[in-house]
C-alpha positions as a printed Julia matrix, in Angstrom:
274×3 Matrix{Float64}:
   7.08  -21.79   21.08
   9.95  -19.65   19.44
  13.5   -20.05   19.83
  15.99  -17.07   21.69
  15.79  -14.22   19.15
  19.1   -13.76   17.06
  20.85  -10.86   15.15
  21.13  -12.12   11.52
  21.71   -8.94    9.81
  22.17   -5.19    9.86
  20.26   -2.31    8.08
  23.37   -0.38    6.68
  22.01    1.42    4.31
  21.81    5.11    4.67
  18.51    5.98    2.88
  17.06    3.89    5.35
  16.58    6.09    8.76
  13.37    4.34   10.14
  12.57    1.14    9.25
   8.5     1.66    9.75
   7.47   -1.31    8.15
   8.54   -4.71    6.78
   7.2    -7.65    4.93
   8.95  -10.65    3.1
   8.21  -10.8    -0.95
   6.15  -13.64   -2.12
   7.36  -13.09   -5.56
  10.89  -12.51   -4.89
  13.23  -14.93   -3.75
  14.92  -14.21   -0.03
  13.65  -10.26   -0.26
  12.38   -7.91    1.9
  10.7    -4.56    1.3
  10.8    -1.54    3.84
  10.03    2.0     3.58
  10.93    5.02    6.04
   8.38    6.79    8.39
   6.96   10.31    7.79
   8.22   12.98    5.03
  10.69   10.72    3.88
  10.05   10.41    0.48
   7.52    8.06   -1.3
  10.34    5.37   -1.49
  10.42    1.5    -1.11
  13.86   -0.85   -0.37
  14.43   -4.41   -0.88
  16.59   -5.91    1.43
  18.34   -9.46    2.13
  18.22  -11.09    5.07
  21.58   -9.67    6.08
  19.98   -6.53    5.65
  21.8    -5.28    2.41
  20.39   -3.15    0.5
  19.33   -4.52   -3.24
  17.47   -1.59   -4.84
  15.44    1.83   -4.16
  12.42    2.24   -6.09
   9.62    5.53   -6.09
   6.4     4.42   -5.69
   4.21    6.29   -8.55
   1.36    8.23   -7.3
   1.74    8.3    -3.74
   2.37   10.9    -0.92
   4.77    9.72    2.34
   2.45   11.63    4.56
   3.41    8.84    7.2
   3.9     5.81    6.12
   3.54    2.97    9.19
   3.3    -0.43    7.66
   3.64   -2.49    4.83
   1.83   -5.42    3.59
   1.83   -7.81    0.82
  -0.33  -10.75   -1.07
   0.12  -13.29   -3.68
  -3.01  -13.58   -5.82
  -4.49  -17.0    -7.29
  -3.14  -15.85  -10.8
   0.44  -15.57   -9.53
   0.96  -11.97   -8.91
   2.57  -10.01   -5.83
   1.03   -6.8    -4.26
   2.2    -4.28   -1.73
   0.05   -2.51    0.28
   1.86    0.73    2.22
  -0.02    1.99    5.02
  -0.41    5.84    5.28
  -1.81    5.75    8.46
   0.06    7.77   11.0
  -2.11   10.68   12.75
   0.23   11.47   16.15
  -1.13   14.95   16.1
  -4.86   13.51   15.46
  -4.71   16.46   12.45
  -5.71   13.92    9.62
  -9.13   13.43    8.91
  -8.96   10.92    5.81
  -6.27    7.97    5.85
  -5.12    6.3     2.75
  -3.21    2.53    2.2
  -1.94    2.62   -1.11
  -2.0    -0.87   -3.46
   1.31   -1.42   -6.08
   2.03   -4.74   -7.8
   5.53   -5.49   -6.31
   8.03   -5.03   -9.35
  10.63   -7.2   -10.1
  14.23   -6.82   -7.77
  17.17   -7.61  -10.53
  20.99   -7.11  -10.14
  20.31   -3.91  -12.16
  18.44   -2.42   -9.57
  21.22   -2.51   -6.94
  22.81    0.74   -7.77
  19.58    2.43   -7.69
  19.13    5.63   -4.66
  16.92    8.11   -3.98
  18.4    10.35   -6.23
  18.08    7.5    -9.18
  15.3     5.38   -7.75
  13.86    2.33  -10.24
   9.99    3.27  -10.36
   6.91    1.32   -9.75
   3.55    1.18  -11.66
   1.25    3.6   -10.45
  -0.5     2.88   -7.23
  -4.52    2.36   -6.64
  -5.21    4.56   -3.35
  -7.57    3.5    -0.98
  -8.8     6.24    1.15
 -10.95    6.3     4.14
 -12.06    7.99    7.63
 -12.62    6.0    10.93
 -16.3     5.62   12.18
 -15.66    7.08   15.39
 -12.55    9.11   16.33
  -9.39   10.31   14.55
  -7.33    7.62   15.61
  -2.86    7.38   15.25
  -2.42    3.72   13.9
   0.94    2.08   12.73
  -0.42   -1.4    11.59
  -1.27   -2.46    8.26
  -2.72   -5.69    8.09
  -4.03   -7.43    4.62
  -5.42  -11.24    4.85
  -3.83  -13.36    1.51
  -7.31  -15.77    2.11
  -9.21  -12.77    1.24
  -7.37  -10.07    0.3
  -9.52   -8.01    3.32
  -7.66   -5.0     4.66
  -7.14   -4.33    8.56
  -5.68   -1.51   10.24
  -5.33   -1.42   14.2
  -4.52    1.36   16.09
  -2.08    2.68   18.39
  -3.08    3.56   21.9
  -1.59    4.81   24.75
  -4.6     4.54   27.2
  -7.23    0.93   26.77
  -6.84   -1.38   24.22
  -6.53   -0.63   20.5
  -9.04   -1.04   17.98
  -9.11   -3.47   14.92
 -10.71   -1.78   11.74
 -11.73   -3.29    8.83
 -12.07   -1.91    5.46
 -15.63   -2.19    3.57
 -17.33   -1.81    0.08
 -16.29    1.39   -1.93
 -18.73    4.06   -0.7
 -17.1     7.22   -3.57
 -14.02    7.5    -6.07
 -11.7     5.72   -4.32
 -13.49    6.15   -0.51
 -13.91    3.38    1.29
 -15.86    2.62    4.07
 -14.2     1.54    7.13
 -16.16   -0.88   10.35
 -14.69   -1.41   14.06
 -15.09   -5.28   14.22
 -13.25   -5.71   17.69
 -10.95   -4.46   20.5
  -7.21   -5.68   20.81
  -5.16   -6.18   23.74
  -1.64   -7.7    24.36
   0.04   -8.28   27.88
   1.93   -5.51   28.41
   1.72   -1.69   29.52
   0.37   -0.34   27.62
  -1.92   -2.85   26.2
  -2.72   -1.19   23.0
   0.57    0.97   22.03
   0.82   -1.18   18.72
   3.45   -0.7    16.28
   3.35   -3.42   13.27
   2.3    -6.69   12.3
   1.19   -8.89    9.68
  -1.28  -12.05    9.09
   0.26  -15.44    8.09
   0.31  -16.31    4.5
  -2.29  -19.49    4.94
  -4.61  -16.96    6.93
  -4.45  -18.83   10.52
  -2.14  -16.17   12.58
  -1.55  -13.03   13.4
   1.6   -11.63   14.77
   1.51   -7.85   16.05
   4.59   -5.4    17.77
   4.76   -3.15   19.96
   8.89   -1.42   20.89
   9.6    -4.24   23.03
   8.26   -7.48   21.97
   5.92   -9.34   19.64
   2.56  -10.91   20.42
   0.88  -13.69   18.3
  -2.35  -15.23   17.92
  -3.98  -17.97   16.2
  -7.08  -18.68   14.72
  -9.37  -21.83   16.42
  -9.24  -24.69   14.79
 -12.46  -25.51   12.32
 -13.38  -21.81   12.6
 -14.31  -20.42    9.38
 -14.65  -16.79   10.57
 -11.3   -15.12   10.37
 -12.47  -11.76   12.87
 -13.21  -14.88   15.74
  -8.98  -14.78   15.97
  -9.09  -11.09   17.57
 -10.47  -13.01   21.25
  -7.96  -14.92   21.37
  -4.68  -14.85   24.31
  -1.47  -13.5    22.53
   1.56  -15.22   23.06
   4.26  -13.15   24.07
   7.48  -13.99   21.95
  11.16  -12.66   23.08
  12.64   -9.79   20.32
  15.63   -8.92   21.95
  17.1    -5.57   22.14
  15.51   -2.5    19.84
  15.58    0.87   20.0
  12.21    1.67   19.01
  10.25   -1.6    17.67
   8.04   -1.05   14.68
   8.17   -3.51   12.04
   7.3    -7.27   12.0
   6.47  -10.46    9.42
   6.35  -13.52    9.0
   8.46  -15.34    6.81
   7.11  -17.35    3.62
   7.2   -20.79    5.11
   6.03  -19.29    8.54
   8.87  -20.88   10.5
   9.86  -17.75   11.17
   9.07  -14.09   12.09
  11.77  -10.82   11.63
  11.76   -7.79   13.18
  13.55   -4.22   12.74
  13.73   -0.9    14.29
  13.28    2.72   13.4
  17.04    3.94   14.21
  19.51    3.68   11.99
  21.93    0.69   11.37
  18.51   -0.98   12.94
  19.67   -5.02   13.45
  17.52   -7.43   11.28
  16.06   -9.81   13.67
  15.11  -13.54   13.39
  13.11  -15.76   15.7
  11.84  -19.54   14.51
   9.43  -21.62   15.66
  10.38  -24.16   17.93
């Protein structure tokens, strides 16, 4: 199904330490956006595809409590969005999650000398806040379907399969209420120690991480319900080499899906579709 996976860049840069999340712009040519894991500053980075650095920007109104994932969606009027999953919980402390929504600003050649210390800034973010049903679950996946701009998060287990959550209608100022609409498992041990993933553009696959490899799955053909794809056998696809495996997308044109990890000078990986 995919070809061997291949090294096609490296993430120099050193305001990136943990590469938590990835996604490819919709908006912006050949760009990716990343973000570092907990306490790291609310910061996003766009990235080529050899893994150069082309601009820092500070996300307004947002907290890196621990950031896990990233998303993004291009809307029927044109415009990008970013959605940046604060969703970590390893010490189960956190009661109330949030994934925070920012239209994706433009990346320019005047943005490439842009740091931490000088970021380019973002329009404020919309937060989206919201408690699981159950349990206080850890969860490194942000998932957000372009078809229907619906918002998943699936969680991170060490023990059983993980859970796929789905946000629901507003239930406060900015609360949201959140549904368990099935379990997930992938062929591996553990079967539910989930670290990324992201839906496919047209809305017809899913493609998930754990440290070691990624896992894909495909909606049936003629089915109209999107939650049907979460019974479905994962495919196991070959990443290669990583130090600790936590980001995943697809590209635009879906031919192919890149990879990072959360060490630093992580490689940039490719795999395409055979």
């Amino acid at each position: 199904m995919f070809d061997k996976p291949q090294i096609v860049g490296t993430i120099k840069s050193p305001e990136i330490l943990e590469s938590s999340g990835l996604v490819m712009s919709r908006c912006n040519k050949n760009v990716f956006w990343t973000h570092n894991d907990s306490k790291n500053g609310p910061f996003i980075f766009a990235l080529n595809e050899k893994g150069e650095k082309l601009g820092t920007w500070k996300v307004g109104r947002t907290e890196n409590r621990d950031w896990e994932d990233i998303a993004t969606i291009k809307t029927a009027d044109g415009k990008c969005f970013l959605y940046i999953g604060d969703i970590g919980n390893n010490s189960r402390d956190r009661s109330e999650m949030t994934v925070y929504r920012v239209e994706e600003p433009l990346v320019s050649k005047k943005a490439q000398n842009s740091s931490i210390e000088k970021p380019q800034r973002t329009s404020d973010a919309e937060a989206l806040h919201f408690s699981y049903p159950d349990y206080r679950h850890d969860a490194e996946t942000l998932l957000v379907n372009q078809q229907t701009e619906e918002i998943y998060v699936i969680t991170k287990r060490l023990t059983g399969a993980a859970g796929v959550y789905k946000l629901g209608k507003k239930i406060g100022e900015g609360k949201y209420a959140l549904r368990k609409v099935s379990d997930f498992s992938v062929p591996a041990l553990p079967n539910g120690y989930l670290t990324g993933g992201e839906i496919s553009p047209d809305g017809t696959r899913v493609v998930i991480c754990d440290y070691y490899n990624a896992y894909e799955i495909s909606i049936p053909k003629d089915e109209k319900d999107f939650d049907r794809i979460w019974m479905e056998e994962p495919a196991i696809i070959e990443l290669g080499k990583r130090e600790q495996g936590e980001a995943i997308c697809y590209s635009v044109d879906m031919k192919s899906i890149f990879a990072t990890s959360e060490k630093r000078n992580s490689p940039l990986i490719k795999v395409t579709r055979k």
